[in-house]
Amino acid sequence: MKRIRILLLISALSALLVVAGVYFAVNYGSRWIPEPLVQLAREPDLLENAESKKCSECHKLIFEAWKKSRHSRAWVSETYIKNSEDRSKEKCLACHIPEMVRAGVKPDPRLWNRDEGIYCVPCHVFGDAPPGTPPGATPPPACAEVENSPPCKGGRGDSLPVVTPASGTLAMNGPYDLFSPPHPTRQNPDYRKSKFCGSCHQKTLKEWEGTGSEKTCQSCHMPPAEARLTQKFILGLFHAKKPVGDHGFRHGEIGDADLAMEARIAGGAIAVALTNQTIPHLVPTADNGDPRLFLYAVLRDAAGVELEKYKEIIAPQLETALPYRKTAEYKFPLVPSAKRAEIFLQYQPAWSKERSDVRRIQMDL
Amino acid sequence: MKGHYKLALTALLILLAVLPVQSFAKDMVAKEPPKSLDKLYPPVNKEQKWVQQMHKISGHFGGVFVDMGEQDWENAEKHAARFVESYKEAADMVPEWKDYFDHESARKFAEEVKTRDAARIGKAAGPVGKTCGKCHDDQYLSVWTRYHWPSADKIAITDPVDEKELKYGKYMSLLSGAFKGVTVNFGEGQYDRAKKALGGFKKRFMELKSVCSKCHTGDAVKQFYVGEASAQAFDGMEAELNSPKPNPGNFWKHVGTLGYEGCKKCHLTHRAYAIVQEIWEEKEEARK
């Protein structure tokens, strides 16, 4: 009886040791794992334009967050389809269906799996050839005239070596130096830098650079939370928790501290002051979208009847958006019998006509 | 060495001589491009298949002369053979255009490359190059108008005053009406009304700034039409209307500036093809 108990204890202990050993090897000593074993665990199709569904088998939470992001809608968005003339305008494809994202380089459009817009593979899978490597030979005369036009790339008499996602050794690029059995990974510091986002958010990046802010786009739009990267049954538990960026790419949430709105009466008018206190880019900000803030001032008489309604449109495309830490003032002249004023600010995102309240002030005159 | 150089120069000269040069016919009419092109361009096709085919044939055509200059006759012959093939492929892609192609001349050209005689090759290239030029002269403009120039009419603009969404053309009519509201009232000496009209007109005009990004991806274009010159014209008009005795000379000068910098200049570049597109659209409607 006692023997059996000891035996059980020993096997339980050794099982624990194995688990601990594997945990240690996976997280801190992956170079001791024999190569054939690694190859056994590899799933090569993950590097071959896999759909996001495939990644979700392990990265379930990241997938679910991404699904809610605007990036997942970049190609199927109704407003985008309308403005790109049924997705036929050549200039409008690159950032909405990128082939691969390399920090600081405007992407080329891709041909496969377009419905997923900006998804896992273009943002994470590519080889190790340096970005911007020039084509290996001079193009034939006809092509030289139209350099940079996408059709030129694939349509030459003889295809020229151009940097594609597959140039070099393929891997899953990310911010960490870690070991992932199913697919090779490559650490790349660009993932925590604003210029990664600036490959497409070019105008916003320029605005951000102008503010001198130290906070990266990721720190606000992909706030990290301590979690596991994968949720695969049991196996996921072998990987240590680490900060995981919110792949919902938060949008449109203007917090109380971010934007100040004040109203006072001065010189026969209501003066409304708006200050972008914390956001190191224009508010709103855009590349080709047209997000807007609407500032209204409604004047009423004692009975509540509307006497006058003023409006200001605050939008990057109209060059009226709010710069970082600057105050913009709007003046709305009073009318004689006005007794009350309601001042409110509404936000309309780039991708919808629906508006939501941001601020509302009531004033007795 | 010297002979080599001479051949390279000859090859280049032949290429330049036979390559299509744009020379649009004087009595040109922009005919609608044939229907089968639709499937060779977005949105029906993911890629611009016709343009790719053009690069393919011109790559092989040019390739013959590049290799000839390098005395790489083996590859020159390869390019010639592939040129004949890709030229045929192009003809098959758009049956309505089959008469533009001259396969017999293309075949002869490839035959002559085998002689390795620059003069004969150059002579045989001429008729082939002419077929390129003829089709380009007739069709370029139509193809660009249909497949490359974005259509303004598919753009909607929300009127900043009424918050109603209008099609581009309708919005232009509204804008033009608002402009007249200012000038007519000013002409009649109704300065208060002119001033009120100017406020609405300016909002509507400046709203055009939000339209550029539906076709242009850079902000730099906004210096034009809706830029400084127009803003100053508005300031000038406002200043006159705010003064106790507006000066008509000054006022009309600013109106003229706005009409030219803000309206006419944009129409000259953006309306020309919109007019052709509109005519085609009306024809299409009539057919239905």
XYZ file of C-alpha atoms in Angstrom:
653
model
C 0.000 0.000 0.000
C 2.696 2.391 1.044
C 4.754 1.419 -1.980
C 1.945 2.290 -4.322
C 1.556 5.651 -2.672
C 5.261 6.391 -3.063
C 5.131 5.292 -6.672
C 2.143 7.527 -7.290
C 3.908 10.414 -5.637
C 7.003 9.850 -7.734
C 5.054 9.718 -10.967
C 3.071 12.811 -10.018
C 6.303 14.593 -9.217
C 7.970 13.568 -12.437
C 4.887 14.606 -14.420
C 5.101 17.979 -12.729
C 8.788 18.136 -13.522
C 8.098 17.371 -17.184
C 5.429 20.048 -17.301
C 7.719 22.514 -15.585
C 10.548 21.492 -17.903
C 8.422 22.015 -20.976
C 7.167 25.348 -19.612
C 10.747 26.402 -18.945
C 12.003 25.198 -22.326
C 9.170 26.907 -24.216
C 9.467 30.227 -22.432
C 13.144 30.559 -21.577
C 15.218 27.873 -23.275
C 13.743 27.185 -26.679
C 17.202 26.723 -28.182
C 17.496 23.424 -26.249
C 14.465 21.959 -27.992
C 15.764 19.612 -30.726
C 15.120 20.831 -34.291
C 13.268 17.660 -35.470
C 10.821 18.112 -32.615
C 10.270 21.712 -33.643
C 9.648 20.676 -37.247
C 7.065 18.177 -36.051
C 5.043 20.938 -34.412
C 5.236 23.332 -37.378
C 2.151 24.120 -39.446
C 3.653 25.527 -42.664
C 0.287 26.597 -44.084
C 0.131 29.330 -41.448
C 2.702 31.219 -43.492
C 0.809 30.798 -46.765
C -1.829 33.519 -46.796
C -3.868 31.825 -44.086
C -7.247 33.387 -43.336
C -7.719 34.991 -39.938
C -9.973 32.069 -38.951
C -6.875 29.905 -39.025
C -5.017 32.149 -36.575
C -8.079 32.169 -34.316
C -7.580 28.465 -33.599
C -4.902 29.596 -31.173
C -5.074 33.405 -30.951
C -8.773 33.390 -30.142
C -8.976 36.574 -28.081
C -6.825 38.608 -30.442
C -8.976 37.433 -33.337
C -12.189 38.434 -31.588
C -10.824 41.878 -30.809
C -9.635 42.357 -34.403
C -13.030 41.290 -35.742
C -14.532 44.274 -33.900
C -11.931 46.692 -35.266
C -12.386 48.884 -38.300
C -9.380 47.169 -39.881
C -11.514 44.080 -40.434
C -14.027 46.242 -42.335
C -11.580 48.149 -44.505
C -12.640 46.460 -47.760
C -16.297 45.721 -47.096
C -17.198 49.061 -45.559
C -20.131 50.604 -47.420
C -18.757 54.120 -47.230
C -15.442 52.908 -48.593
C -17.097 51.071 -51.476
C -19.072 54.159 -52.364
C -16.139 56.547 -52.249
C -13.795 54.281 -54.156
C -16.353 53.899 -56.957
C -17.105 50.288 -56.260
C -13.460 49.696 -55.347
C -12.253 50.536 -58.839
C -10.197 53.675 -58.117
C -6.593 52.539 -58.394
C -5.306 54.968 -55.787
C -7.641 53.642 -53.147
C -6.627 50.024 -52.820
C -3.165 49.951 -51.248
C -3.979 50.695 -47.599
C -7.353 48.976 -47.544
C -6.108 45.605 -48.847
C -2.359 45.679 -48.136
C -0.160 42.882 -49.379
C 2.278 43.409 -46.507
C 2.893 46.109 -43.942
C 6.482 47.223 -43.472
C 6.955 50.108 -41.081
C 7.180 53.387 -42.949
C 6.509 51.946 -46.423
C 3.179 52.476 -48.175
C 1.904 48.988 -49.003
C 0.956 47.530 -52.381
C -2.531 46.103 -52.854
C -2.985 42.330 -52.751
C -5.039 40.013 -54.928
C -6.104 37.302 -52.464
C -8.552 37.249 -49.549
C -9.564 40.849 -50.052
C -12.703 40.689 -47.932
C -10.700 40.526 -44.735
C -9.289 43.989 -45.399
C -6.371 44.642 -43.073
C -5.920 41.328 -41.295
C -3.343 39.205 -39.494
C -1.204 37.979 -42.398
C -0.344 41.300 -44.098
C 0.481 42.831 -40.708
C 2.565 39.882 -39.451
C 3.818 37.520 -42.163
C 6.741 38.332 -44.422
C 10.334 37.427 -45.158
C 13.475 39.103 -43.930
C 14.492 41.028 -47.073
C 14.870 44.691 -46.116
C 11.916 46.880 -47.057
C 12.318 49.177 -50.021
C 14.919 46.932 -51.681
C 14.969 48.213 -55.238
C 14.127 45.885 -58.089
C 17.194 43.998 -59.270
C 17.246 45.274 -62.843
C 16.173 48.291 -64.851
C 12.703 47.919 -66.293
C 12.235 47.812 -70.057
C 11.513 51.195 -71.667
C 7.733 50.996 -71.651
C 7.674 50.217 -67.977
C 10.149 52.917 -67.045
C 7.596 55.559 -67.947
C 5.089 54.199 -65.517
C 7.319 53.200 -62.646
C 5.499 52.584 -59.403
C 2.262 51.734 -61.102
C 1.163 48.407 -59.653
C 0.305 46.758 -62.964
C 3.871 47.294 -64.064
C 5.103 44.959 -61.396
C 3.426 41.815 -62.562
C 2.942 42.625 -66.180
C 6.402 43.054 -67.610
C 7.634 40.891 -70.417
C 9.913 39.239 -67.908
C 9.130 39.519 -64.259
C 11.728 41.394 -62.311
C 12.779 40.627 -58.774
C 10.623 42.831 -56.594
C 10.380 42.601 -52.815
C 7.271 40.596 -52.065
C 6.045 39.272 -48.722
C 7.884 36.065 -49.536
C 11.323 37.643 -50.116
C 13.707 36.028 -47.684
C 12.814 33.564 -44.941
C 9.165 33.754 -43.933
C 8.189 34.207 -40.290
C 5.541 35.639 -38.016
C 6.883 39.074 -37.123
C 5.966 40.590 -33.790
C 7.220 42.560 -30.822
C 8.540 39.559 -28.863
C 11.540 37.290 -28.917
C 9.705 34.078 -28.189
C 9.260 30.485 -29.200
C 6.119 29.395 -30.936
C 5.980 25.726 -31.958
C 3.390 26.071 -34.782
C 5.145 28.843 -36.690
C 8.549 30.558 -36.672
C 8.586 34.059 -35.182
C 10.864 37.038 -35.662
C 11.242 39.888 -33.210
C 10.875 43.307 -34.778
C 10.954 46.490 -32.658
C 8.907 48.382 -35.279
C 5.720 46.826 -33.891
C 5.821 49.133 -30.916
C 6.560 52.257 -32.994
C 4.181 54.800 -34.480
C 5.772 54.554 -37.887
C 4.314 51.055 -38.226
C 0.828 52.595 -38.208
C 2.095 55.516 -40.279
C 2.600 53.241 -43.301
C -1.084 53.903 -43.907
C -2.121 56.542 -41.374
C 0.255 58.906 -43.144
C -1.464 62.185 -42.379
C -2.084 61.254 -38.746
C 1.546 60.217 -38.349
C 2.658 63.601 -39.667
C 0.365 65.361 -37.193
C 1.699 63.178 -34.381
C 5.318 63.913 -35.319
C 4.514 67.608 -35.228
C 3.406 67.404 -31.585
C 6.651 65.841 -30.342
C 4.630 63.417 -28.201
C 6.441 60.415 -26.745
C 3.301 58.293 -26.606
C 3.019 55.862 -29.494
C -0.161 55.134 -31.427
C -0.122 51.607 -29.981
C -0.030 52.828 -26.373
C -3.443 54.471 -26.797
C -5.057 52.452 -29.579
C -3.731 49.011 -28.616
C -3.451 49.354 -24.838
C -1.654 46.315 -23.420
C -3.161 43.906 -20.885
C -1.340 41.028 -19.168
C -2.667 37.898 -20.895
C -1.763 34.833 -22.897
C -1.202 35.223 -26.617
C -3.005 31.943 -27.323
C -6.056 30.167 -25.978
C -5.405 26.710 -27.413
C -6.762 24.008 -25.088
C -4.135 23.107 -22.434
C -1.211 23.879 -24.768
C -1.829 27.589 -24.388
C -1.074 27.332 -20.689
C 2.522 26.411 -21.449
C 3.219 29.954 -22.576
C 3.818 32.625 -19.960
C 1.500 35.623 -19.741
C 2.797 38.853 -21.240
C 1.404 42.225 -22.299
C -0.951 41.744 -25.260
C -2.033 44.722 -27.337
C -5.781 45.276 -27.827
C -6.396 44.358 -31.462
C -9.723 46.202 -31.414
C -7.711 49.308 -32.445
C -9.880 51.498 -30.234
C -11.626 54.287 -31.979
C -13.963 57.187 -31.403
C -13.811 57.164 -27.598
C -13.228 60.765 -26.617
C -12.768 60.704 -22.847
C -13.676 63.510 -20.449
C -10.060 64.496 -19.969
C -9.296 64.449 -23.699
C -11.457 67.320 -24.783
C -12.532 70.389 -22.817
C -15.586 72.434 -23.769
C -16.322 75.741 -22.056
C -18.903 78.411 -22.790
C -19.203 81.990 -21.586
C -20.883 85.203 -22.622
C -18.661 87.869 -24.055
C -19.375 90.916 -26.182
C -22.968 90.081 -27.069
C -22.137 86.535 -28.072
C -21.707 83.087 -26.609
C -18.070 82.126 -26.866
C -17.435 78.391 -26.919
C -13.892 77.153 -26.396
C -12.790 73.666 -27.390
C -9.421 72.313 -26.309
C -7.802 69.071 -27.405
C -5.937 68.424 -24.160
C -4.416 64.972 -24.549
C -4.631 63.611 -28.067
C -1.370 64.094 -29.982
C -3.011 64.400 -33.397
C -5.861 66.441 -34.827
C -9.298 65.715 -33.408
C -10.800 64.270 -35.425
C -7.963 62.906 -37.573
C -8.112 61.193 -40.958
C -6.362 60.110 -44.074
C -9.075 59.590 -46.668
C -11.997 59.261 -44.309
C -14.134 62.237 -43.307
C -14.887 62.042 -39.554
C -16.518 65.156 -38.091
C -17.463 66.937 -34.937
C -20.550 69.150 -35.080
C -20.809 72.006 -32.639
C -24.321 73.422 -32.254
C -25.617 76.347 -30.277
C -29.407 76.599 -29.974
C -30.960 79.748 -28.526
C -34.466 79.611 -27.026
C -36.909 82.124 -25.546
C -38.564 81.804 -22.128
C -41.217 79.436 -23.543
C -38.564 77.156 -25.015
C -39.192 78.150 -28.632
C -36.107 77.901 -30.823
C -34.940 81.327 -32.022
C -31.638 80.569 -33.652
C -29.484 77.544 -34.364
C -25.788 77.932 -35.087
C -23.442 75.249 -36.347
C -19.714 74.742 -36.801
C -18.199 71.734 -38.526
C -14.883 70.535 -37.120
C -13.231 68.162 -39.550
C -9.749 67.326 -40.827
C -10.861 67.407 -44.475
C -12.206 70.932 -43.992
C -8.957 71.904 -42.241
C -10.894 72.880 -39.120
C -9.933 69.972 -36.801
C -8.558 70.678 -33.320
C -4.769 70.675 -32.955
C -3.033 69.208 -29.900
C -3.166 71.449 -26.816
C -4.574 74.445 -28.643
C -7.871 76.146 -27.940
C -10.280 76.987 -30.719
C -12.948 79.593 -29.996
C -16.321 79.958 -31.750
C -18.619 82.971 -31.361
C -22.401 82.766 -31.658
C -24.175 86.174 -31.486
C -27.019 86.448 -28.982
C -30.499 87.383 -30.177
C -32.767 89.778 -28.222
C -35.343 87.575 -26.497
C -33.113 84.546 -25.965
C -33.292 83.268 -22.398
C -31.613 79.912 -22.646
C -28.875 78.339 -24.720
C -28.033 74.737 -25.314
C -24.583 74.006 -26.627
C -23.700 70.535 -27.738
C -20.970 68.667 -29.567
C -21.621 65.541 -31.636
C -19.220 63.083 -33.238
C -19.733 61.363 -36.576
C -17.159 58.692 -37.490
C -15.713 58.375 -40.979
C -17.646 55.208 -41.671
C -21.183 56.064 -40.610
C -23.729 58.848 -40.722
C -24.764 58.197 -37.138
C -23.806 60.777 -34.568
C -23.259 60.487 -30.863
C -23.177 63.124 -28.146
C -19.764 64.108 -26.846
C -20.606 67.109 -24.653
C -23.741 69.088 -23.744
C -23.989 72.371 -21.807
C -27.147 74.245 -20.742
C -26.858 77.968 -20.089
C -29.233 80.548 -18.671
C -28.765 83.844 -20.386
C 33.902 47.241 -79.711
C 33.027 50.014 -82.133
C 30.673 47.827 -84.130
C 28.943 46.831 -80.957
C 28.309 50.439 -80.023
C 26.990 51.235 -83.449
C 24.554 48.370 -83.309
C 23.265 49.456 -79.918
C 22.650 52.938 -81.272
C 20.919 51.569 -84.374
C 18.710 49.384 -82.192
C 17.735 52.355 -80.082
C 16.999 54.508 -83.097
C 14.793 51.871 -84.655
C 12.928 51.410 -81.421
C 12.317 55.130 -81.077
C 11.204 55.375 -84.670
C 8.659 52.586 -84.509
C 7.324 53.022 -81.006
C 3.912 54.629 -80.935
C 3.921 58.395 -80.561
C 0.722 60.008 -79.386
C -0.778 62.107 -82.188
C -4.476 62.396 -81.714
C -6.560 62.860 -84.818
C -7.959 66.355 -85.269
C -11.507 65.180 -85.824
C -11.313 62.879 -82.853
C -14.513 61.856 -81.150
C -14.405 60.015 -77.850
C -16.271 56.832 -78.677
C -17.256 54.538 -75.845
C -14.777 51.692 -75.471
C -16.019 48.194 -76.397
C -17.925 46.167 -73.818
C -15.413 43.313 -73.632
C -12.907 45.677 -72.021
C -15.094 45.741 -68.910
C -13.879 42.342 -67.860
C -10.263 43.468 -68.207
C -10.548 46.322 -65.694
C -11.735 46.830 -62.118
C -14.233 46.489 -60.625
C -15.048 43.407 -62.763
C -11.422 42.272 -62.790
C -9.118 42.508 -59.819
C -6.312 43.726 -62.029
C -5.896 45.958 -65.050
C -5.480 43.062 -67.415
C -5.336 45.128 -70.586
C -2.589 47.385 -69.244
C -0.648 44.323 -68.132
C -0.971 42.846 -71.611
C 0.322 46.115 -73.079
C 3.368 45.912 -70.821
C 3.875 42.347 -71.876
C 3.830 43.056 -75.609
C 5.847 46.222 -75.342
C 8.327 44.467 -73.035
C 8.953 41.805 -75.676
C 8.926 44.280 -78.532
C 11.457 46.487 -76.754
C 13.345 43.401 -75.577
C 14.198 42.496 -79.167
C 16.025 45.799 -79.610
C 17.714 45.778 -76.226
C 19.153 42.319 -76.911
C 19.998 43.279 -80.469
C 22.084 46.168 -79.099
C 23.919 43.702 -76.896
C 24.310 41.247 -79.785
C 22.460 38.706 -77.660
C 20.695 37.223 -80.699
C 19.483 34.141 -78.913
C 17.408 36.175 -76.488
C 16.374 38.633 -79.197
C 14.780 35.711 -81.066
C 13.094 34.518 -77.896
C 11.605 37.946 -77.323
C 10.453 38.126 -80.935
C 8.647 34.795 -80.638
C 7.024 35.796 -77.374
C 6.061 39.127 -78.888
C 4.093 37.374 -81.643
C 2.317 35.263 -79.028
C 1.425 38.113 -76.711
C 0.293 40.286 -79.623
C -2.125 37.473 -80.559
C -3.292 37.189 -76.969
C -4.064 40.902 -76.929
C -6.145 40.583 -80.102
C -8.143 37.724 -78.567
C -8.868 39.704 -75.431
C -10.946 42.346 -77.217
C -12.627 40.871 -80.317
C -14.140 44.270 -81.239
C -10.612 45.552 -81.825
C -9.362 42.673 -83.956
C -8.948 44.838 -87.065
C -6.311 46.958 -85.382
C -3.932 44.002 -85.326
C -1.737 42.835 -88.179
C -0.544 39.352 -87.306
C 1.104 38.833 -90.681
C 3.438 41.821 -90.084
C 4.179 40.580 -86.588
C 5.112 37.153 -87.927
C 7.332 38.701 -90.620
C 9.054 40.856 -88.023
C 9.909 37.778 -85.943
C 11.213 36.036 -89.080
C 13.481 38.967 -89.921
C 14.992 38.957 -86.411
C 16.429 35.573 -87.294
C 18.454 37.187 -90.145
C 20.364 39.220 -87.497
C 20.424 42.089 -89.977
C 19.621 45.394 -88.266
C 18.377 47.133 -91.399
C 15.938 44.345 -92.278
C 14.715 44.093 -88.713
C 14.125 47.818 -88.540
C 12.198 47.766 -91.783
C 9.977 44.909 -90.636
C 9.292 46.582 -87.278
C 7.755 49.646 -88.908
C 4.370 48.222 -89.909
C 3.957 46.541 -86.521
C 4.706 49.761 -84.653
C 2.116 51.527 -86.786
C -0.604 49.189 -85.538
C 0.213 50.187 -81.983
C 0.060 53.878 -82.817
C -3.185 53.662 -84.753
C -5.071 52.003 -81.924
C -3.565 54.308 -79.302
C -4.606 57.395 -81.270
C -8.165 56.143 -81.526
C -8.710 54.557 -78.147
C -6.491 55.971 -75.400
C -8.728 58.827 -74.402
C -11.866 56.690 -74.312
C -10.217 54.053 -72.171
C -8.892 56.623 -69.720
C -12.254 58.344 -69.514
C -14.032 55.098 -68.739
C -11.547 53.214 -66.582
C -9.121 55.678 -65.048
C -10.809 58.998 -64.511
C -12.980 58.805 -61.460
C -16.532 59.918 -61.932
C -17.587 62.990 -59.997
C -21.202 62.074 -60.392
C -20.829 59.048 -58.110
C -19.790 61.335 -55.263
C -22.331 62.666 -52.803
C -21.814 65.870 -50.840
C -23.690 66.781 -47.689
C -24.783 70.388 -47.811
C -23.314 71.961 -44.666
C -26.240 74.367 -44.413
C -29.235 72.042 -44.859
C -27.451 68.763 -44.039
C -29.063 67.157 -47.088
C -27.011 64.832 -49.242
C -26.758 65.819 -52.896
C -25.095 64.358 -55.954
C -22.051 66.265 -57.177
C -23.761 67.896 -60.170
C -26.761 68.938 -58.049
C -24.434 70.364 -55.442
C -22.700 72.406 -58.150
C -26.044 73.867 -59.209
C -26.732 74.744 -55.579
C -23.302 76.330 -55.278
C -23.805 78.306 -58.430
C -27.185 79.502 -57.144
C -25.631 80.540 -53.848
C -22.918 82.487 -55.719
C -25.604 84.289 -57.697
C -27.455 85.061 -54.448
C -24.418 87.063 -53.425
C -23.724 88.847 -56.690
C -27.337 89.654 -57.599
C -28.044 91.152 -54.173
C -24.843 93.159 -54.297
C -25.677 94.442 -57.772
C -29.042 95.642 -56.442
C -27.377 97.422 -53.541
C -28.987 95.019 -51.022
C -25.843 94.722 -48.962
C -27.403 93.093 -45.905
C -28.890 90.318 -47.986
C -25.650 89.932 -49.889
C -23.824 89.568 -46.613
C -26.162 86.858 -45.362
C -25.949 85.037 -48.694
C -22.170 85.257 -48.602
C -22.060 83.405 -45.260
C -23.972 80.424 -46.675
C -22.107 80.497 -49.975
C -18.735 80.446 -48.238
C -19.719 77.426 -46.112
C -20.916 75.606 -49.207
C -17.822 76.479 -51.182
C -15.413 75.500 -48.407
C -17.250 72.194 -48.053
C -15.610 71.279 -51.373
C -12.395 70.786 -49.408
C -13.836 67.564 -48.101
C -14.300 66.229 -51.615
C -10.682 66.195 -52.795
C -9.801 63.175 -50.635
C -12.369 61.057 -52.475
C -10.017 61.063 -55.465
C -6.665 62.438 -54.257
C -4.622 60.792 -51.527
C -2.427 63.799 -50.681
C -3.447 67.051 -49.016
C -1.166 69.202 -51.204
C -3.815 69.609 -53.910
C -5.881 71.687 -51.520
C -3.659 74.698 -52.238
C -5.573 74.924 -55.502
C -9.173 76.108 -56.080
C -10.084 75.884 -52.402
C -6.779 77.321 -51.161
C -5.358 80.705 -50.181
C -6.438 82.613 -53.319
C -10.084 81.724 -52.816
C -9.939 82.344 -49.061
C -8.537 85.817 -49.712
C -11.266 86.540 -52.239
C -13.866 85.652 -49.602
C -12.105 87.839 -47.034
C -12.103 90.701 -49.524
C -15.802 90.372 -50.245
C -16.574 90.189 -46.530
C -14.478 93.277 -45.840
C -16.379 95.267 -48.455
C -19.750 94.156 -47.110
C -18.724 95.011 -43.559
C -17.589 98.489 -44.463
C -20.136 101.325 -44.171
C -19.757 102.127 -47.868
C -18.802 99.043 -49.919
C -16.623 99.736 -52.935
C -18.144 97.975 -55.967
C -14.847 98.006 -57.893
C -13.108 96.071 -55.148
C -16.033 93.763 -54.614
C -16.273 92.706 -58.267
C -12.536 92.188 -58.417
C -12.822 89.603 -55.634
C -15.833 88.008 -57.310
C -13.751 87.668 -60.464
C -10.854 86.089 -58.582
C -13.120 83.553 -56.946
C -14.868 82.749 -60.206
C -11.528 82.109 -61.864
C -9.379 80.561 -59.108
C -12.245 78.822 -57.335
C -14.545 77.683 -60.158
C -13.078 77.986 -63.626
C -9.668 76.496 -62.909
C -11.214 73.421 -61.361
C -13.675 73.056 -64.241
C -10.860 73.213 -66.788
C -9.113 70.202 -65.269
C -11.983 68.284 -63.684
C -15.027 68.914 -65.819
C -13.690 68.119 -69.274
C -13.861 64.374 -68.874
C -16.923 64.632 -66.614
C -18.741 66.050 -69.632
C -17.803 63.053 -71.795
C -18.763 60.638 -69.016
C -22.090 62.378 -68.668
C -22.841 62.076 -72.376
C -22.069 58.347 -72.235
C -24.232 57.916 -69.195
C -27.148 59.636 -70.864
C -26.714 57.361 -73.900
C -26.679 54.327 -71.587
C -29.899 55.492 -69.906
C -31.551 56.053 -73.280
C -30.616 52.511 -74.338
C -32.377 51.035 -71.284
